[in-house]
Coordinates of C-alpha atoms in Angstrom, one line a residue:
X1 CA 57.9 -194.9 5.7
X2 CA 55.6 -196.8 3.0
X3 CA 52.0 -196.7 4.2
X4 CA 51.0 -200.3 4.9
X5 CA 48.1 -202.3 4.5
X6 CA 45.9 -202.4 7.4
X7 CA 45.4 -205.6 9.4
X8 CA 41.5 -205.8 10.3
X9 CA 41.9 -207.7 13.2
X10 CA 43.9 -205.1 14.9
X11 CA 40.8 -202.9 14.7
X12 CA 38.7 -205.5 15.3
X13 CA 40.3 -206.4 19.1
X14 CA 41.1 -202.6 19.3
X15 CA 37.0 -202.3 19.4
X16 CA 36.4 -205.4 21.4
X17 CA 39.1 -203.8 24.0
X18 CA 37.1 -200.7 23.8
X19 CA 33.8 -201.8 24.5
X20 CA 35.4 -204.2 27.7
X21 CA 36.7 -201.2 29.4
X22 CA 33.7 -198.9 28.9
X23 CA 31.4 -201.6 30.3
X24 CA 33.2 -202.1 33.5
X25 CA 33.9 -199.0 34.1
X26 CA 29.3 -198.6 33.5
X27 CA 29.1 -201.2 36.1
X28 CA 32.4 -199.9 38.4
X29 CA 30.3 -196.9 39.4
X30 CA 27.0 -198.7 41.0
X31 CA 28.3 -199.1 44.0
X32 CA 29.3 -195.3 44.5
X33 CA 26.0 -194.3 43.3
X34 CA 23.9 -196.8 45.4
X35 CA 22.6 -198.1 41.9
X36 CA 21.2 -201.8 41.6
X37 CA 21.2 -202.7 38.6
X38 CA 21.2 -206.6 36.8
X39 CA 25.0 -208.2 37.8
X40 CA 26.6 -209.4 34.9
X41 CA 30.2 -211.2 34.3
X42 CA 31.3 -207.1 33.6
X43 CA 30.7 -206.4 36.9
X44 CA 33.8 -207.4 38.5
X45 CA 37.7 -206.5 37.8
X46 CA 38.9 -209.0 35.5
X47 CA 37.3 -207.7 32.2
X48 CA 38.7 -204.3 32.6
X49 CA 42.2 -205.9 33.6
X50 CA 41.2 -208.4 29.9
X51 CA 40.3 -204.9 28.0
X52 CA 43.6 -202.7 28.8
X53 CA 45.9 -205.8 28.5
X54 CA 44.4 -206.7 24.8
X55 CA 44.6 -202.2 24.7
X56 CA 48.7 -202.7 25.1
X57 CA 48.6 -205.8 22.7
X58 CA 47.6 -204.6 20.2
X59 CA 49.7 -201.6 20.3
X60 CA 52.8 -203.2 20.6
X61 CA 51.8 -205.8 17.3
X62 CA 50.4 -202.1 15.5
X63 CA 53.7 -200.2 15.9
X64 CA 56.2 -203.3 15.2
X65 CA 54.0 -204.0 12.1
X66 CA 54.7 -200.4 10.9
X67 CA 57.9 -200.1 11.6
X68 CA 59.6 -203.0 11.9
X69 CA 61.9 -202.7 9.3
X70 CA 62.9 -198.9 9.4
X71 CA 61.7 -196.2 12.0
X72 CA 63.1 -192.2 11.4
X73 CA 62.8 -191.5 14.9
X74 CA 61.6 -187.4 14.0
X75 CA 58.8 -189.3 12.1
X76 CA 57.7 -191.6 14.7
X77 CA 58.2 -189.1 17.3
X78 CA 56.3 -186.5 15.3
X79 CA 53.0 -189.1 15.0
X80 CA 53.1 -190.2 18.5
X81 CA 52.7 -186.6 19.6
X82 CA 50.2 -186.1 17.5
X83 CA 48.2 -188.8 17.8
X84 CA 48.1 -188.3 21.7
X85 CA 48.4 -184.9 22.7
X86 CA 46.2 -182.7 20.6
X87 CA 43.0 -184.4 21.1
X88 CA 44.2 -184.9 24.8
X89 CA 44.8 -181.7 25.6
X90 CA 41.3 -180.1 23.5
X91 CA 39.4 -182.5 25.7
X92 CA 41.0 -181.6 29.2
X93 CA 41.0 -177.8 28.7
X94 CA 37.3 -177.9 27.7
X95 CA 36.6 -180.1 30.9
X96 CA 39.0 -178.2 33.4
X97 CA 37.2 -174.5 31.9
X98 CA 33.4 -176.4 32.7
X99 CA 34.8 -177.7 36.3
X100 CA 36.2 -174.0 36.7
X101 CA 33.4 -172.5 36.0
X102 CA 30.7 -175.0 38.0
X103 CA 33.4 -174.9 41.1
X104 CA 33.4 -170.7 40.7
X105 CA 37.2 -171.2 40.4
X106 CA 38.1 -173.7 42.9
X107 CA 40.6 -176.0 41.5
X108 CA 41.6 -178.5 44.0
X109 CA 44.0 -176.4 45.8
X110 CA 47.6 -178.1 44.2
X111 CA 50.6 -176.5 43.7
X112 CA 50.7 -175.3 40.1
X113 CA 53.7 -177.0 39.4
X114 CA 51.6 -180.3 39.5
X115 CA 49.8 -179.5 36.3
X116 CA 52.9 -180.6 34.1
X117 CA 51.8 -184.3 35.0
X118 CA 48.4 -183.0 33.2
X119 CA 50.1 -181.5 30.3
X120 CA 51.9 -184.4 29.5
X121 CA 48.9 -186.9 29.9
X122 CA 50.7 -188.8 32.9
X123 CA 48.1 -187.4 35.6
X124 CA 46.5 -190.6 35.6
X125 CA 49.2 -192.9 35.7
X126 CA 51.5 -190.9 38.0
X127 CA 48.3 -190.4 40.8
X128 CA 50.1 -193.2 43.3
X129 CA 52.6 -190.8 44.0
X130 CA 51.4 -187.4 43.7
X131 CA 48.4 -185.6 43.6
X132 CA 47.5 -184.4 40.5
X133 CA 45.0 -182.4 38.6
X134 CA 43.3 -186.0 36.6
X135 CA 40.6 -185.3 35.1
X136 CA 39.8 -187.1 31.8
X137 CA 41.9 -190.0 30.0
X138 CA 42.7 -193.4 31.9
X139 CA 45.5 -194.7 33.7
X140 CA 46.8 -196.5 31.1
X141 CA 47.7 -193.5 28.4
X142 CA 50.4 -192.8 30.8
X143 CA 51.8 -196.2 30.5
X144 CA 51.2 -196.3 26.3
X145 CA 53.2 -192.9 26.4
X146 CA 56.4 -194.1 28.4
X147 CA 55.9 -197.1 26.6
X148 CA 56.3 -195.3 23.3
X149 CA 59.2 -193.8 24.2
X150 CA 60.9 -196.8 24.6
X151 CA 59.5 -198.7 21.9
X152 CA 62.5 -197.2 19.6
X153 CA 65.3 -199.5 22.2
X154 CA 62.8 -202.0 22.5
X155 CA 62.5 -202.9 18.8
X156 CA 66.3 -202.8 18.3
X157 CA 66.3 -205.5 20.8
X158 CA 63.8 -207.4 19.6
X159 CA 64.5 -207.8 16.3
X160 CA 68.4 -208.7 17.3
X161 CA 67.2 -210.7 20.3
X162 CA 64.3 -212.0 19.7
X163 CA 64.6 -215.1 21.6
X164 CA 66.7 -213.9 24.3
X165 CA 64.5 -210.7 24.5
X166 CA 61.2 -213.4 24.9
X167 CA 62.9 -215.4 27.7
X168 CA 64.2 -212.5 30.0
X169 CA 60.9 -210.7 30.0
X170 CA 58.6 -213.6 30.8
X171 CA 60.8 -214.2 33.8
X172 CA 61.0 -210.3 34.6
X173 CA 57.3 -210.0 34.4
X174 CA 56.9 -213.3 36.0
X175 CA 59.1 -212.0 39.1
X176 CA 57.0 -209.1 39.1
X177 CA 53.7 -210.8 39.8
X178 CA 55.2 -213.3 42.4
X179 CA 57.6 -211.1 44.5
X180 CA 56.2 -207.3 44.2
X181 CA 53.5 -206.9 47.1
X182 CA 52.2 -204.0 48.3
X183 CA 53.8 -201.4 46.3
X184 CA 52.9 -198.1 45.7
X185 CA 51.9 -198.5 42.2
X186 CA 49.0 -201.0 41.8
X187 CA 50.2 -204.2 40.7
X188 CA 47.6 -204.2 37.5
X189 CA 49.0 -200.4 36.3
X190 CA 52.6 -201.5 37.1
X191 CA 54.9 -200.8 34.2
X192 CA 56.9 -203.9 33.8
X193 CA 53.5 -205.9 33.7
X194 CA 51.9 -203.5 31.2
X195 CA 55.1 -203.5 29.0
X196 CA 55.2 -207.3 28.7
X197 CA 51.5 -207.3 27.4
X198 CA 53.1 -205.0 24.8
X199 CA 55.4 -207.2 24.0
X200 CA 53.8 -209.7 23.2
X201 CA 51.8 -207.7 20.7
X202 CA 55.4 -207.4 18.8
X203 CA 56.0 -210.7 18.2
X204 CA 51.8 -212.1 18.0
X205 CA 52.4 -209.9 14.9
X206 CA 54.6 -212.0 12.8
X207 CA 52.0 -214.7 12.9
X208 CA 50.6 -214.1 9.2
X209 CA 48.0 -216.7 9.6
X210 CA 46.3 -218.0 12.3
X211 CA 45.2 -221.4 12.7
X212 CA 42.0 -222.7 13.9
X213 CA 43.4 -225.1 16.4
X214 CA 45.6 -221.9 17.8
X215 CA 42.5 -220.2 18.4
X216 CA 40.4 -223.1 20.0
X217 CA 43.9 -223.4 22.7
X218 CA 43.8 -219.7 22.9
X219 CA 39.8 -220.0 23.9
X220 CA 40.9 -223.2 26.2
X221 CA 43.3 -220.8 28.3
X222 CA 41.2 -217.5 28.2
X223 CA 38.6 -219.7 30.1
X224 CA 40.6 -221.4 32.0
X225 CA 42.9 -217.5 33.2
X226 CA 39.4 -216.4 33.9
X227 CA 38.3 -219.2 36.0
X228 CA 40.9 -220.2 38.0
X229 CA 40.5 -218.7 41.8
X230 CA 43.4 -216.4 43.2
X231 CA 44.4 -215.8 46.6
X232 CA 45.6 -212.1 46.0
X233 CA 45.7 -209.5 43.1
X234 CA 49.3 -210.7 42.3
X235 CA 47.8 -213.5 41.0
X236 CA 44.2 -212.3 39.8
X237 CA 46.8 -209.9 37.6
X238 CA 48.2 -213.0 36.9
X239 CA 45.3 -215.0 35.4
X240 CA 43.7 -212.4 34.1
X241 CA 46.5 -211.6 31.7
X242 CA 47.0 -215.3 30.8
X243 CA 43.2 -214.9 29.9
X244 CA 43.9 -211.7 27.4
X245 CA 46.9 -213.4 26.0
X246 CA 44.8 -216.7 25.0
X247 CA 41.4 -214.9 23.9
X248 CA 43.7 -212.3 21.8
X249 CA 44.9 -215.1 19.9
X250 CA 40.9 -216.0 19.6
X251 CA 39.8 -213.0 18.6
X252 CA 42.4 -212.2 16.3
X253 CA 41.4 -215.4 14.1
X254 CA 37.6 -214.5 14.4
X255 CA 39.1 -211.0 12.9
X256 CA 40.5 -213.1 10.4
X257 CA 37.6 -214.7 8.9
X258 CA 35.7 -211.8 8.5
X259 CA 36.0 -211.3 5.3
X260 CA 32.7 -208.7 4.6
X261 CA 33.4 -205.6 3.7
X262 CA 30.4 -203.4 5.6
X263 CA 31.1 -205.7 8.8
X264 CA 35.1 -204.4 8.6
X265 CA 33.7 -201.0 7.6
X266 CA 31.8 -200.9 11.0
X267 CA 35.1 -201.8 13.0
X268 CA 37.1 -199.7 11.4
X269 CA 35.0 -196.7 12.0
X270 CA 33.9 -197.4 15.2
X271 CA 38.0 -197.9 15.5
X272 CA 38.6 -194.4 14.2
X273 CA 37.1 -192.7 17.2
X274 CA 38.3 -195.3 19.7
X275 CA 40.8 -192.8 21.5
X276 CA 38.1 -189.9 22.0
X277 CA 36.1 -192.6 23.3
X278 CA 39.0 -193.7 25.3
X279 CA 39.6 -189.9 26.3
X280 CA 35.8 -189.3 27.3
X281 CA 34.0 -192.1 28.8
X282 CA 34.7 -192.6 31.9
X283 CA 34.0 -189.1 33.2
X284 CA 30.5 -189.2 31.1
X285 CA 30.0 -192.1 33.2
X286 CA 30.6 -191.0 36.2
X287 CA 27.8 -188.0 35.6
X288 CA 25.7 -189.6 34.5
X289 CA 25.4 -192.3 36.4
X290 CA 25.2 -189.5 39.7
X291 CA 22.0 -188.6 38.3
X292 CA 20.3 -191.8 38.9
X293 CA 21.6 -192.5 42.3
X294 CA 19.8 -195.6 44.7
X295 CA 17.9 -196.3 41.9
X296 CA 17.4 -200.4 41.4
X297 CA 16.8 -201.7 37.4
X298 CA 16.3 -204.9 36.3
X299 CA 17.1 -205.9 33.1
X300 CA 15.6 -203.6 30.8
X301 CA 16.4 -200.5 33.1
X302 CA 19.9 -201.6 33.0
X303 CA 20.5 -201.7 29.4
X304 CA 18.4 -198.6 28.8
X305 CA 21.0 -196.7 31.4
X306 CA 24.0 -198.6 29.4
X307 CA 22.0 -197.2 26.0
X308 CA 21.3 -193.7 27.1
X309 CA 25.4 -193.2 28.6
X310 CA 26.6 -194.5 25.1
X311 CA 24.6 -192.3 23.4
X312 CA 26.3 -189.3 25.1
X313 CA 30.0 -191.2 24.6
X314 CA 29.3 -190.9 20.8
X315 CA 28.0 -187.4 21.1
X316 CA 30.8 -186.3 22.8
X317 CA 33.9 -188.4 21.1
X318 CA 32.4 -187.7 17.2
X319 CA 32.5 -183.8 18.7
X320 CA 36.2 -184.7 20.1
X321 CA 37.1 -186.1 16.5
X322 CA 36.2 -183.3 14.7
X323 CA 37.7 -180.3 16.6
X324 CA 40.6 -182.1 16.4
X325 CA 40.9 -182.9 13.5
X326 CA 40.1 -179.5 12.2
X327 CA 42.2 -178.5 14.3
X328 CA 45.0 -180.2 12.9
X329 CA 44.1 -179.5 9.0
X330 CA 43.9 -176.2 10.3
X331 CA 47.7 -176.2 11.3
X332 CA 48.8 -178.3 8.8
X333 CA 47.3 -175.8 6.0
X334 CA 48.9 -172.8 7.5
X335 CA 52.2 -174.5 7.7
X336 CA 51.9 -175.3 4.0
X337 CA 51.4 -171.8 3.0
X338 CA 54.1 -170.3 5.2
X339 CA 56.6 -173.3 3.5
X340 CA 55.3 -171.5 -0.1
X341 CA 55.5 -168.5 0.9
X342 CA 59.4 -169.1 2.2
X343 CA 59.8 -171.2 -0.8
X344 CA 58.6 -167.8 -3.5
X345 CA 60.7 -165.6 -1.2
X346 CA 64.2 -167.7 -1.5
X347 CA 63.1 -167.9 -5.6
X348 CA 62.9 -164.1 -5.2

């Protein structure tokens, strides 16, 4: 596959998204922790529900830009993988070998057999249903990895059925909002919901340029998802996606207009290290936060607690980064030389 130019505002929501989650998940854990700290509009559900659905969007408009036209399924298999799992599995070993030690070998108690949700990433995502050994990642890397596995059908049909495709999954996700209650699997983490987020990511990305007027109607329903009241979670799912799907559009013609190269630098960096950020947040988080129970900040407390856990996320994701990525040179190089090496032999 030809390596493609990048589109900036792919990284630019893919920050954005980032930065969402992390800050409702800083403000998710006051309660637990008996912290009072200064309420803001992060403080409540809907921007995490905002972050993961823009997460999924941009995902599916990444991986139909890139392949599109031709996919080699080894080849695509063969990135996914490592893309997800390496990086996954450095940073869940290192924190399952700290937990072992701090617990002096206590582990939960599960059957053993429950770790192959771990190994493949899915603890998170599969916890409704059994007990598992989570640890680090979110929920929603589960989903991206069954969705990936599917994306391969899921192209096919899109790009033979596009309209068809468009029509049946708006009323299949539609369905799914109004008429699934009280299932087993959240209603925000269920996969039909996530999937259409997805998507919609596929076909955003064939709009080449967008228009200023797109983005002020995208703004006009983002407020107006976010505002409007809802009786249940069906529909706060509901709105709240609407809300992601308008402000996407939004953001994605800010990203547009940013022409600067240093300010697309920044994004794409920051970008760069997005998954081990993804991979290692939430736990910093949740100790650090345990350190500075019943404690009450104002303002300037608040953001010096939001300052000093982001300062540990970048510690710890730039360390993620570059084990793995060593890591993965490290593997690449040796398979290089054992290819030579076979190659002298069969000249021999």
């Amino acid at each position: 596959m030809d390596k493609k130019e990048k589109i900036f505002y792919i990284d630019f929501i893919r920050v954005l998204s980032m930065f969402m989650i992390v800050t409702y998940h800083f403000y998710a854990h006051f309660a637990e922790n008996n912290i009072v700290g200064t309420n803001t509009i992060f403080s409540n559900g809907k921007w995490g529900i905002i972050g993961v659905a823009l997460f999924f969007m941009i995902s599916g408009a990444s991986l139909m830009y890139n392949y599109k036209e031709k996919l080699e399924l080894k080849q695509y298999i063969k990135k996914r993988f490592v893309g997800i799992y390496p990086m996954f599995w450095i940073a869940y070993g290192a924190l399952f070998i700290y937990l072992f030690y701090m617990n002096k070998g206590n582990v939960w108690g599960l059957p053993p057999q429950n770790m192959l949700a771990s190994l493949f990433a899915m603890d998170g995502y599969l916890s409704p249903y059994i007990k598992t050994f989570y640890l680090i990642g979110e929920w929603f890397l589960g989903c991206i990895v069954l969705i990936y596995l599917v994306f391969p059908l899921l192209r096919k049909i899109v790009n033979k059925y596009p309209k068809t495709t468009f029509v049946i999954a708006t009323i299949l996700n539609l369905a799914v909002l109004l008429f699934y209650k009280n299932g087993t699997m959240p209603i925000n983490k269920n996969f039909i919901v996530s999937i259409y987020s997805f998507l919609l990511g596929m076909y955003i990305i064939n709009v080449k340029q967008f228009k200023i007027w797109q983005a002020g109607i995208g703004l006009i329903i983002a407020i107006i998802g976010y505002l409007l009241p809802a009786k249940d979670m069906n529909m706060l799912v509901l709105f709240t996606n609407i809300s992601a799907y308008g402000l996407f559009i939004t953001i994605a013609y800010v990203g547009q207009k940013i022409k600067n190269i240093i300010i697309q630098k920044i994004f794409t960096t920051i970008g760069k290290y997005s998954y081990a950020i993804f991979l290692v947040h939430h736990y910093l988080i949740q100790k650090v936060e345990s350190n500075f129970q019943g404690q009450v900040y104002g303002i300037a407390g608040t953001v010096l607690l939001y300052i000093t856990i982001w300062l540990e996320i970048i510690i710890f994701a730039k360390l993620l980064y570059m084990i793995n990525k060593s890591l993965i040179n490290f593997f690449k190089k040796d398979k290089e030389i054992l290819s030579i090496r076979e190659s002298k032999l069969e000249k021999e």
